[in-house]
Coordinates of C-alpha atoms in Angstrom, one line a residue:
X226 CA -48.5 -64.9 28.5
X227 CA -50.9 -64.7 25.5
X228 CA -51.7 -62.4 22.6
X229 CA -55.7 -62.7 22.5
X230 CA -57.4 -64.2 25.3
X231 CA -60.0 -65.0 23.2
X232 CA -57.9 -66.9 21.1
X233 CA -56.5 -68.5 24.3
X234 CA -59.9 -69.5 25.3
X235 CA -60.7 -71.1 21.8
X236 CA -57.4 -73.1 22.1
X237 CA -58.3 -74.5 26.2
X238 CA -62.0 -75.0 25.1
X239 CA -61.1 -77.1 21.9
X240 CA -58.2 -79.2 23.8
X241 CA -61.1 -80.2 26.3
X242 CA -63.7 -81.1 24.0
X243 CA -60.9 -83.4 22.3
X244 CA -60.2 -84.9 25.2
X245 CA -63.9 -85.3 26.3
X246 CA -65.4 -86.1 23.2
X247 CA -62.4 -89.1 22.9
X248 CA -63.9 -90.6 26.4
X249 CA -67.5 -90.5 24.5
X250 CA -67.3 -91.3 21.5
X251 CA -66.7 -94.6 21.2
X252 CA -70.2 -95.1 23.7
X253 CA -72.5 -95.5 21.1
X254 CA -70.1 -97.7 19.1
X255 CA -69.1 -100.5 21.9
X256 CA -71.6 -103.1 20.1
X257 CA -70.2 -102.8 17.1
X258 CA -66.3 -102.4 18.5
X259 CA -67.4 -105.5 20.4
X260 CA -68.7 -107.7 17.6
X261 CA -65.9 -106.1 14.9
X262 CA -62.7 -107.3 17.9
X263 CA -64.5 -109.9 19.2
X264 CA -64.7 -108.6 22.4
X265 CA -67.4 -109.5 25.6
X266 CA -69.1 -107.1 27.6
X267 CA -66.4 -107.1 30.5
X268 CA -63.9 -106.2 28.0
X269 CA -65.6 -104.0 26.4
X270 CA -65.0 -101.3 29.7
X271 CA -61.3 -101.3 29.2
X272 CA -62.2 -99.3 25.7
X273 CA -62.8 -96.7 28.1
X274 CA -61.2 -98.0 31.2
X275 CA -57.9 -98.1 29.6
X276 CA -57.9 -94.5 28.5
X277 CA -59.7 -92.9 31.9
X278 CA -57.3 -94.6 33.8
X279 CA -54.2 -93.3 31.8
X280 CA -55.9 -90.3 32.1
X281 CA -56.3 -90.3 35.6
X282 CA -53.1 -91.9 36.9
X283 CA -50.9 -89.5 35.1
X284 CA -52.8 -86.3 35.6
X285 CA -50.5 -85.2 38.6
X286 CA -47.5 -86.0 37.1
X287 CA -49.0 -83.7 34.0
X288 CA -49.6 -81.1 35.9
X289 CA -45.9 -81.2 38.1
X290 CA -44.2 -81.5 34.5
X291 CA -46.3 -78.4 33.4
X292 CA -44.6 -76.6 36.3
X293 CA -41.0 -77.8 35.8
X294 CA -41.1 -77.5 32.2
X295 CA -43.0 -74.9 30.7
X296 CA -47.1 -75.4 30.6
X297 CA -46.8 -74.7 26.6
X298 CA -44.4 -77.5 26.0
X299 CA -46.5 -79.8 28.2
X300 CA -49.5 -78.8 25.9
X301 CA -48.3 -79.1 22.9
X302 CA -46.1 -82.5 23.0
X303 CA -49.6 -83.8 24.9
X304 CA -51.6 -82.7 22.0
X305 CA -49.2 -83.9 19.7
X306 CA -49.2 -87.3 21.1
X307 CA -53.1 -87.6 21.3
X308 CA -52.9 -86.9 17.9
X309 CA -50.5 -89.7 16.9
X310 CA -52.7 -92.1 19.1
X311 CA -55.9 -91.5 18.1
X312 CA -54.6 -92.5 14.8
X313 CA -53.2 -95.6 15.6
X314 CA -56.4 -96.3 17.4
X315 CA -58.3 -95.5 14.2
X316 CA -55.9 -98.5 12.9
X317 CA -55.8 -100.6 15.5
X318 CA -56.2 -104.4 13.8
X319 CA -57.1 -106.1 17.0
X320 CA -58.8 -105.5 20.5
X321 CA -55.3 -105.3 22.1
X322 CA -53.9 -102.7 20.0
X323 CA -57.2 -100.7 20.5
X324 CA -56.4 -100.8 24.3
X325 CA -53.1 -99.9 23.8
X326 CA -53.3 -96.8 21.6
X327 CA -56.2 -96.1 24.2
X328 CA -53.9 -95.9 27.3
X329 CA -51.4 -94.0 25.4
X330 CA -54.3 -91.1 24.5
X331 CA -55.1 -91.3 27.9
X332 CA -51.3 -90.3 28.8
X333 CA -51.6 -88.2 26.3
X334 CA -54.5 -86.2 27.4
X335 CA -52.7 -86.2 31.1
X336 CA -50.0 -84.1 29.5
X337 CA -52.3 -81.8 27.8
X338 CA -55.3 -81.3 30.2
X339 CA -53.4 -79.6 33.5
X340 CA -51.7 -77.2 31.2
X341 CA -54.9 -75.8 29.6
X342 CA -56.7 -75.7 32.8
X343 CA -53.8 -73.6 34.4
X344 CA -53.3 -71.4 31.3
X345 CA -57.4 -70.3 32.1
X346 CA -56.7 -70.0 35.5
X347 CA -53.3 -67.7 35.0
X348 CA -55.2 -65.7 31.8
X349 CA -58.3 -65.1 33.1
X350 CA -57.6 -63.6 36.7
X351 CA -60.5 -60.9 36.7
X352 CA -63.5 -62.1 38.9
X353 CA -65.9 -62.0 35.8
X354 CA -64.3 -62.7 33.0
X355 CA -62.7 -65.9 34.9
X356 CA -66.4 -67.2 35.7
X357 CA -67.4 -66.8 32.2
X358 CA -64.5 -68.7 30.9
X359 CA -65.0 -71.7 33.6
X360 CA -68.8 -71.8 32.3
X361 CA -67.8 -72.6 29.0
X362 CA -64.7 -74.8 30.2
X363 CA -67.4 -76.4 32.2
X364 CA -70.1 -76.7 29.4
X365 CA -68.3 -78.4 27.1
X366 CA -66.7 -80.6 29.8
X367 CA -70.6 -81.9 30.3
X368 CA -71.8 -81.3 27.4
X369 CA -68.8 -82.8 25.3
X370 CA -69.7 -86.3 26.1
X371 CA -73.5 -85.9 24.4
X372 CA -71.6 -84.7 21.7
X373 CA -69.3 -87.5 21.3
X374 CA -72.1 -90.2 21.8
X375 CA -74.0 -88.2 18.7
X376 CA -71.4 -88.4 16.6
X377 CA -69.9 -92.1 17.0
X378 CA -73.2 -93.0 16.3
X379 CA -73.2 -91.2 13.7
X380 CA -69.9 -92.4 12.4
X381 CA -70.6 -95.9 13.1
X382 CA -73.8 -96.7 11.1
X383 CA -73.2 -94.7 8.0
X384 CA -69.0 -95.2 7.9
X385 CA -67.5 -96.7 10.9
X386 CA -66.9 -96.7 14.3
X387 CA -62.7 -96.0 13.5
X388 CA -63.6 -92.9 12.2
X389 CA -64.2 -91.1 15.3
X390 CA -60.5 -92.0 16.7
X391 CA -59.3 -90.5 13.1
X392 CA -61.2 -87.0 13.5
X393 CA -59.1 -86.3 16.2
X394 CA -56.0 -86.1 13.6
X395 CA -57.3 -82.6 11.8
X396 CA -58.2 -81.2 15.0
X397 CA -54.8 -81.7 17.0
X398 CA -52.6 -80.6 13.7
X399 CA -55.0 -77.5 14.1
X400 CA -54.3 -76.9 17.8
X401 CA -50.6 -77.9 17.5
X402 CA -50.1 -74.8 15.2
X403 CA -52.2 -72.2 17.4
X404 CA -50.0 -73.4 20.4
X405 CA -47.3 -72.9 18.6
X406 CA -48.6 -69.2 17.0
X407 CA -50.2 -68.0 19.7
X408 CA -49.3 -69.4 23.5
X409 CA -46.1 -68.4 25.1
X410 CA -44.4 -70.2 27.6
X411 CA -45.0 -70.0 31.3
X412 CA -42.2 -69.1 33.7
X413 CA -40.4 -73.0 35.0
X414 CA -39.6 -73.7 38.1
X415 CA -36.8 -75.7 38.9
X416 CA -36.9 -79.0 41.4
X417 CA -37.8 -82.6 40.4
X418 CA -40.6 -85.1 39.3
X419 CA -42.4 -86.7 42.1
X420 CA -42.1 -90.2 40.8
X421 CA -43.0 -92.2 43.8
X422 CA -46.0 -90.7 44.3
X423 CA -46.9 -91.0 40.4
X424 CA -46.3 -94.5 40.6
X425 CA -48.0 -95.4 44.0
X426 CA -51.3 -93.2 42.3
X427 CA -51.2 -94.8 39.0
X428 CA -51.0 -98.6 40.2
X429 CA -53.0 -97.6 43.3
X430 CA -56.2 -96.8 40.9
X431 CA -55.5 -99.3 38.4
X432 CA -55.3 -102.0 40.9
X433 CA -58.7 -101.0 42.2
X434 CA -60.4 -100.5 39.0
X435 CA -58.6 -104.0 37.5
X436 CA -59.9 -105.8 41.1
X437 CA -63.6 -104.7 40.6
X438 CA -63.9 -105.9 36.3
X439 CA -62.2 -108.8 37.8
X440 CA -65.0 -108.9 40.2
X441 CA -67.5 -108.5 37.3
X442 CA -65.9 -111.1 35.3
X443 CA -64.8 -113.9 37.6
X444 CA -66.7 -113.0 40.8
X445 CA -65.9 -112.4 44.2
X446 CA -64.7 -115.5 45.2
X447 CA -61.4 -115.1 42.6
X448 CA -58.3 -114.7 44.6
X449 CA -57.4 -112.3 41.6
X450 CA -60.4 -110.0 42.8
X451 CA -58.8 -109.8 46.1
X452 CA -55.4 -109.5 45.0
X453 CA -55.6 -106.8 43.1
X454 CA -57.8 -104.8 45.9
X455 CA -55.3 -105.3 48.3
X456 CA -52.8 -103.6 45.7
X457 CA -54.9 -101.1 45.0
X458 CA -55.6 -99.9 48.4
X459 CA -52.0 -100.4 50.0
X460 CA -50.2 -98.5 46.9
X461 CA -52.8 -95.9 47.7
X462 CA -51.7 -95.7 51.3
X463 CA -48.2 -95.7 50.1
X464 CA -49.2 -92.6 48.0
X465 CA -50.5 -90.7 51.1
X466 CA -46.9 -91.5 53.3
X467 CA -44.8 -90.4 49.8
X468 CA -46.7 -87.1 49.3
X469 CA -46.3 -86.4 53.2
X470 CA -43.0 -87.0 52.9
X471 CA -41.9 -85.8 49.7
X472 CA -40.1 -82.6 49.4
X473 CA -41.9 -81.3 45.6
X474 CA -44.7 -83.4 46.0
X475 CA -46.9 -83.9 42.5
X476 CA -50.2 -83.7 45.4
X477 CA -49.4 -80.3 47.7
X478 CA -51.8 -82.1 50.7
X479 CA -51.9 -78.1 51.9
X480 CA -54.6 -78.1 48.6
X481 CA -56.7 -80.5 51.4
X482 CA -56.5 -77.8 53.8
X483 CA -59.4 -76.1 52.3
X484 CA -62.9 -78.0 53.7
X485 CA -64.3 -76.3 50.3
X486 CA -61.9 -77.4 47.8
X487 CA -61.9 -80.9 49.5
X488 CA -65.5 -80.9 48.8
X489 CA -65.4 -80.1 45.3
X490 CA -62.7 -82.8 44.7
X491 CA -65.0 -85.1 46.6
X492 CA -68.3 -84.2 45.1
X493 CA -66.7 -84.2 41.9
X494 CA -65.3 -87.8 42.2
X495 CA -68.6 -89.5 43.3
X496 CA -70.8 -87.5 40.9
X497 CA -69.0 -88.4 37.8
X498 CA -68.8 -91.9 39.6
X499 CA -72.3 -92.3 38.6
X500 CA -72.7 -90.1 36.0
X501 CA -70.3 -91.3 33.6
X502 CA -71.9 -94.8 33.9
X503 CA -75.0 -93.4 32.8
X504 CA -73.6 -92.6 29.3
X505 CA -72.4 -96.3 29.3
X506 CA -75.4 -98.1 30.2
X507 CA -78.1 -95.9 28.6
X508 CA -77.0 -96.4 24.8
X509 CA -76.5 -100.1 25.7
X510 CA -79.8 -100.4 26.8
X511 CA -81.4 -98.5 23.9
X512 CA -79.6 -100.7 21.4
X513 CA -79.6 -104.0 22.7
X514 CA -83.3 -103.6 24.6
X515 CA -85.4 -101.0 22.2
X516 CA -83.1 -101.6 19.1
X517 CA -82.6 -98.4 18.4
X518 CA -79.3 -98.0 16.3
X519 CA -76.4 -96.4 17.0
X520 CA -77.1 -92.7 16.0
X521 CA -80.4 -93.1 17.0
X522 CA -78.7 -94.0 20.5
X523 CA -76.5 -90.7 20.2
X524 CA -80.1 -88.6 19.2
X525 CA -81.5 -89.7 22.4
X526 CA -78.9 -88.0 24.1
X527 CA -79.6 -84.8 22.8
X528 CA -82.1 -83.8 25.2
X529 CA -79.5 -84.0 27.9
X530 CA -76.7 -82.5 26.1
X531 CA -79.1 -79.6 24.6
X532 CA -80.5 -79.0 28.7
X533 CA -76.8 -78.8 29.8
X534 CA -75.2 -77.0 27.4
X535 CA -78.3 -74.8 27.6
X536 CA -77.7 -73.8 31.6
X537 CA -74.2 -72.3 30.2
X538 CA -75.9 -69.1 29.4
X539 CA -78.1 -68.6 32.4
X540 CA -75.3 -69.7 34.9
X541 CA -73.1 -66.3 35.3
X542 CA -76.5 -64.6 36.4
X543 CA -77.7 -67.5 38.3
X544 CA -74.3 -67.5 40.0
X545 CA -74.4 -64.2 41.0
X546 CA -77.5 -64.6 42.5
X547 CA -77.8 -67.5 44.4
X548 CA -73.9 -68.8 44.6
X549 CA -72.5 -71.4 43.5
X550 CA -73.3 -73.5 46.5
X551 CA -76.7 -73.3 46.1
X552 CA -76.5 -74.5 42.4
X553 CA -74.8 -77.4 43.0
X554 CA -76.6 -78.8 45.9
X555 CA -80.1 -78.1 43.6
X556 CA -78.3 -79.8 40.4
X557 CA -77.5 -82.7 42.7
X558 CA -81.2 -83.4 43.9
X559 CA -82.2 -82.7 40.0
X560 CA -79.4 -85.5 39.0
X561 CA -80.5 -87.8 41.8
X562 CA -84.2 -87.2 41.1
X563 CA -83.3 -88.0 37.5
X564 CA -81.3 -91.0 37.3
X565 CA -83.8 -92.7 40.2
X566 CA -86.9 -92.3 38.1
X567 CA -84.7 -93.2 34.7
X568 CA -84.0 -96.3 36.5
X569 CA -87.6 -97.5 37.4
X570 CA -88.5 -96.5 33.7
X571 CA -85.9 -98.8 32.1
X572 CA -87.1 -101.4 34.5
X573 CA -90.6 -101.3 33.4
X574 CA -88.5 -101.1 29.7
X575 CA -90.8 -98.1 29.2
X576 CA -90.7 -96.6 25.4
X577 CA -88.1 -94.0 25.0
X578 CA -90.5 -91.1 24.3
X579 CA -92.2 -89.5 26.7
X580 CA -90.7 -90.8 29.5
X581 CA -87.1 -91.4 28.9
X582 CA -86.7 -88.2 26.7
X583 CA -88.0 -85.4 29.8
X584 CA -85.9 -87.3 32.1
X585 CA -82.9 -86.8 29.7
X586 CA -84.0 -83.1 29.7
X587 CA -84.3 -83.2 33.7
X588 CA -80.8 -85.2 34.2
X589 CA -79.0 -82.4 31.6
X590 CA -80.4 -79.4 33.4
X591 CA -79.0 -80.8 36.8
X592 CA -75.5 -81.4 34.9
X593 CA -75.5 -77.9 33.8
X594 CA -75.8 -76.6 37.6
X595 CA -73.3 -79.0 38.6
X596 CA -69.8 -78.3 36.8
X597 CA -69.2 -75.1 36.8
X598 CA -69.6 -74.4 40.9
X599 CA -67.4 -77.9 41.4
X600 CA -64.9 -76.0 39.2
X601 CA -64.8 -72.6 40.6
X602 CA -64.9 -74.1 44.0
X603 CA -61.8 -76.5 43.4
X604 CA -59.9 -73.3 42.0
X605 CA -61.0 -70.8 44.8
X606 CA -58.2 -69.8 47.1
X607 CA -55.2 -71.5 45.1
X608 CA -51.7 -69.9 45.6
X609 CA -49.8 -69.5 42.4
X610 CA -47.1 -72.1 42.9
X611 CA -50.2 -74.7 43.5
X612 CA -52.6 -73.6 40.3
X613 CA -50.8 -76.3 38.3
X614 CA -51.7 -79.1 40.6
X615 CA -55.0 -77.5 42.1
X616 CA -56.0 -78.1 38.2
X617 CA -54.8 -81.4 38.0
X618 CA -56.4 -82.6 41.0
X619 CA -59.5 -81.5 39.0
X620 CA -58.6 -83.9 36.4
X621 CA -58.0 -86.8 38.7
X622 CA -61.3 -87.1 40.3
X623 CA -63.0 -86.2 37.4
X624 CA -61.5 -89.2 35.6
X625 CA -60.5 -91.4 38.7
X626 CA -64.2 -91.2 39.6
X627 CA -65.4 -92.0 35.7
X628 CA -62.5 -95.1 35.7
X629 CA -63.8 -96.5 39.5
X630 CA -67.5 -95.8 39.4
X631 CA -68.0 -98.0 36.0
X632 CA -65.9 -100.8 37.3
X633 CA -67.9 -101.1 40.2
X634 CA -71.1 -100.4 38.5
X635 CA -70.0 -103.0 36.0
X636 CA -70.0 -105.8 38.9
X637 CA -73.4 -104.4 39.8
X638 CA -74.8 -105.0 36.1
X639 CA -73.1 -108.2 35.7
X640 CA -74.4 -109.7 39.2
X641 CA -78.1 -108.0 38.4
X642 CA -78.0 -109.5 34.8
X643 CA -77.4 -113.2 36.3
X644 CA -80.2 -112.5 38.5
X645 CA -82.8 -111.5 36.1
X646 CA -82.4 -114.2 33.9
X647 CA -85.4 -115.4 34.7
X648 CA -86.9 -112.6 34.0
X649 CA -87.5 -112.6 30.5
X650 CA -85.8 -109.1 30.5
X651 CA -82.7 -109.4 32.1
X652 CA -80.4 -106.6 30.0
X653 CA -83.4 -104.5 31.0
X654 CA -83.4 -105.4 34.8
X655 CA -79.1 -105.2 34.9
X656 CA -79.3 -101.8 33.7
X657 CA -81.9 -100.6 35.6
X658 CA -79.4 -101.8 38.7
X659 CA -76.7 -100.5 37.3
X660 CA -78.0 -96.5 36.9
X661 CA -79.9 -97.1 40.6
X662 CA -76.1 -97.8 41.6
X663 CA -75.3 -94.3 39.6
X664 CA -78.0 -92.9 41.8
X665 CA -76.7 -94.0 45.0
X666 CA -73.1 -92.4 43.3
X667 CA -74.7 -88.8 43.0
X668 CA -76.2 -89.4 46.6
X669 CA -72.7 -89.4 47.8
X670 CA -71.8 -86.4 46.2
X671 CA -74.7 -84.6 47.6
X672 CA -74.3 -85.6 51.0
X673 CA -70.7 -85.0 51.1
X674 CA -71.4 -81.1 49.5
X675 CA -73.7 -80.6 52.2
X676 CA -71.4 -81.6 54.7
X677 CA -68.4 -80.1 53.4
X678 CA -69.4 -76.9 51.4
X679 CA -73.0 -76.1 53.1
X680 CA -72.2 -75.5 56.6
X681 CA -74.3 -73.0 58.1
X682 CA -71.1 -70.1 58.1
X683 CA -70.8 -70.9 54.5
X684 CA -74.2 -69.7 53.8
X685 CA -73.9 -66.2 54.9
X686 CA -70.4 -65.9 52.9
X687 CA -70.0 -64.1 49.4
X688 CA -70.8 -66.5 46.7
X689 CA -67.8 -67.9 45.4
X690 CA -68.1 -67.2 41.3

């Protein structure tokens, strides 16, 4: 199937930093995007709402087309596509056709995403050189979005914020010609698309997602709040009956037979739940509350990206030692440790050195114990014919936890900020809310690892690496 792995690895490692870096870097540039498009805070989530959920919704159909026709194709028409969009975004005159171009990267990066994650796991079958190639999958996965929060801050003071949508144009034209050069296509399967179930999952998440900004925006006593809950959870039910159902299913449920994999899936959904609102809230609050600018917004990150990306080198031996179990239940209690103490500081609206930059430090080191075991442990055990959407389910809580967890957290900072008003500081007091929220997030994903990959069986087991 490939040529060079190494090359192959180059190619899967750059298509997910793209993809990452497109969900971050346009962080550190919100105020501007806001006050350049006119647009308030509670619009200002679908910059990254619309593409996350795009993202999300379509992941499993991305990953069933893979299968059907040809994981090569898949990547390069969703590379391709990204490409053409990020332009357009670049462009985009107005806040709509920002959100627009948005959804369609997100659709893009659906297309793209499954096929690269399956590539790794059909290239890299041998136990050692397959955990090496998830730990740098998995560092740039975390450590991507520091990245992208540097550089749109970097972009937007001394050019502008457009420019980060138009360096994703060299990049793709690059990729498009090493897929083309160097990945050959994958054995397709015959059958058909699941398109019930894509439907059902896309409007299932977006109704959720679109009922909690509306909650944010018009409060909970809008009928439209309600509405669009309701449609969110009954298409989601109606996703559950069509995969049960459904002959080629774009969800195999058998994946959920596994009480480890479920847990990863899980644990992966809540954590990036809260952690995703963490690089949403934190520049906010150091521009709007300690007026730094915007790449000094993206420099305050680096302690957390430089911790995570960091771990990447100590994990294979840390791995081998301890398990990946063990990792990712001690990253968890660093993340929640982190995030709770980051939110009492931003309370107190504490200067951003000492404090705030050895919690970044803390926070990154937890990320960097975290991804890696989520991602071995929601590959472990797949059967061939499942690797496609094993990957893809991935995907989808990664991003269907970034999409949900910010709309709710959004209602959290909007409700806290009307609170505080009173306060004298009440961007400072919604914020702090809003990461305690992301702390309660990572909770969730601890408790439900512990229940679901840490029974007392599990510890005696081989490590899974």
């Amino acid at each position: 199937m490939l040529q060079s792995k190494g090359i192959i690895l180059t190619i899967i490692i750059a298509c997910q930093l793209l993809v990452v870096l497109d969900a971050s870097v346009m962080v550190t540039s919100i105020p501007e995007i806001g006050r350049s498009l006119h647009m308030s805070t509670v619009n200002l989530t679908w910059v990254q709402n619309s593409y996350i959920l795009a993202f999300g919704g379509f992941l499993l159909l991305g990953a069933r087309a893979g299968d059907l026709l040809g994981r090569r194709r898949l990547l390069g028409a969703g590379i391709g596509l990204f490409t053409l969009t990020s332009l357009l975004a670049g462009l985009a005159p107005t806040a709509v056709v920002l959100l627009v171009s948005r959804a369609f990267q997100g659709f893009a990066a659906a297309l793209a995403t499954p096929a690269a994650l399956a590539l790794l796991s059909a290239t890299f079958t041998e136990e050692k050189e397959r955990s090496r190639a998830i730990a740098m999958y998995s560092a740039v996965a975390g450590a991507g979005g520091g990245i992208g929060l540097l550089l749109g801050g970097f972009f937007t003071d001394f050019i502008s914020w457009r420019v980060g949508m138009f360096i994703n144009v060299p990049i793709g034209i690059v990729l498009m010609y090493l897929v083309r050069r160097y990945v050959t296509e994958s054995e397709t399967k015959t059958g058909r698309f699941d398109l019930g179930g894509a439907l059902t999952s896309v409007v299932g998440m977006s109704g959720l997602v679109y009922g909690f900004v509306q909650a944010a925006g018009q409060g909970w006593g809008s009928p439209g709040t309600w509405i669009w809950l309701g449609i969110g959870v009954a298409s989601l039910t109606a996703f559950v009956l069509v995969e049960k159902r459904a002959g080629q299913p774009i969800v195999p449920l058998r994946l959920f037979a596994s009480r480890q994999r479920s847990g990863a899936y899980l644990g992966r959904f809540l954590l990036v739940g809260g952690n995703f609102s963490l690089f949403f809230f934190i520049p906010q609050y150091l521009q709007n509350a300690l007026g730094f600018g915007s790449l000094e917004a993206g420099l305050a990150f680096l302690p957390f990206t430089m911790a995570q990306f960091g771990m990447m080198f100590v994990m294979q031996s840390l791995v081998r030692r301890y398990g990946n179990r063990i990792l990712l239940i001690v990253g968890l209690l660093l993340a929640v440790v982190g995030t709770l103490w980051m939110s009492r500081t931003i309370a107190a609206q504490t200067a951003y050195f000492p404090q705030m930059f050895f919690l970044m430090a803390i926070m990154g080191i937890g990320s960097g114990l975290i991804f890696q075991p989520l991602t071995a442990l929601g590959l472990s055990n797949v059967d061939a014919r499942d690797a496609g959407a094993a990957s893809g389910l991935i995907n989808v809580a990664h991003q269907s936890g970034a999409s949900l967890g910010l709309a709710i957290l959004v209602t959290v900072f909007n409700a806290s900020f009307q609170a505080g008003q009173g306060s004298g500081q009440p961007f400072a007091h919604a914020v702090s809310h809003s990461l305690l929220g992301s702390a309660v997030f990572q909770a969730s994903a601890l408790a439900a690892s512990l229940l679901l990959l840490m029974p007392a069986r599990a510890l005696a087991q081989k490590p899974v690496g």
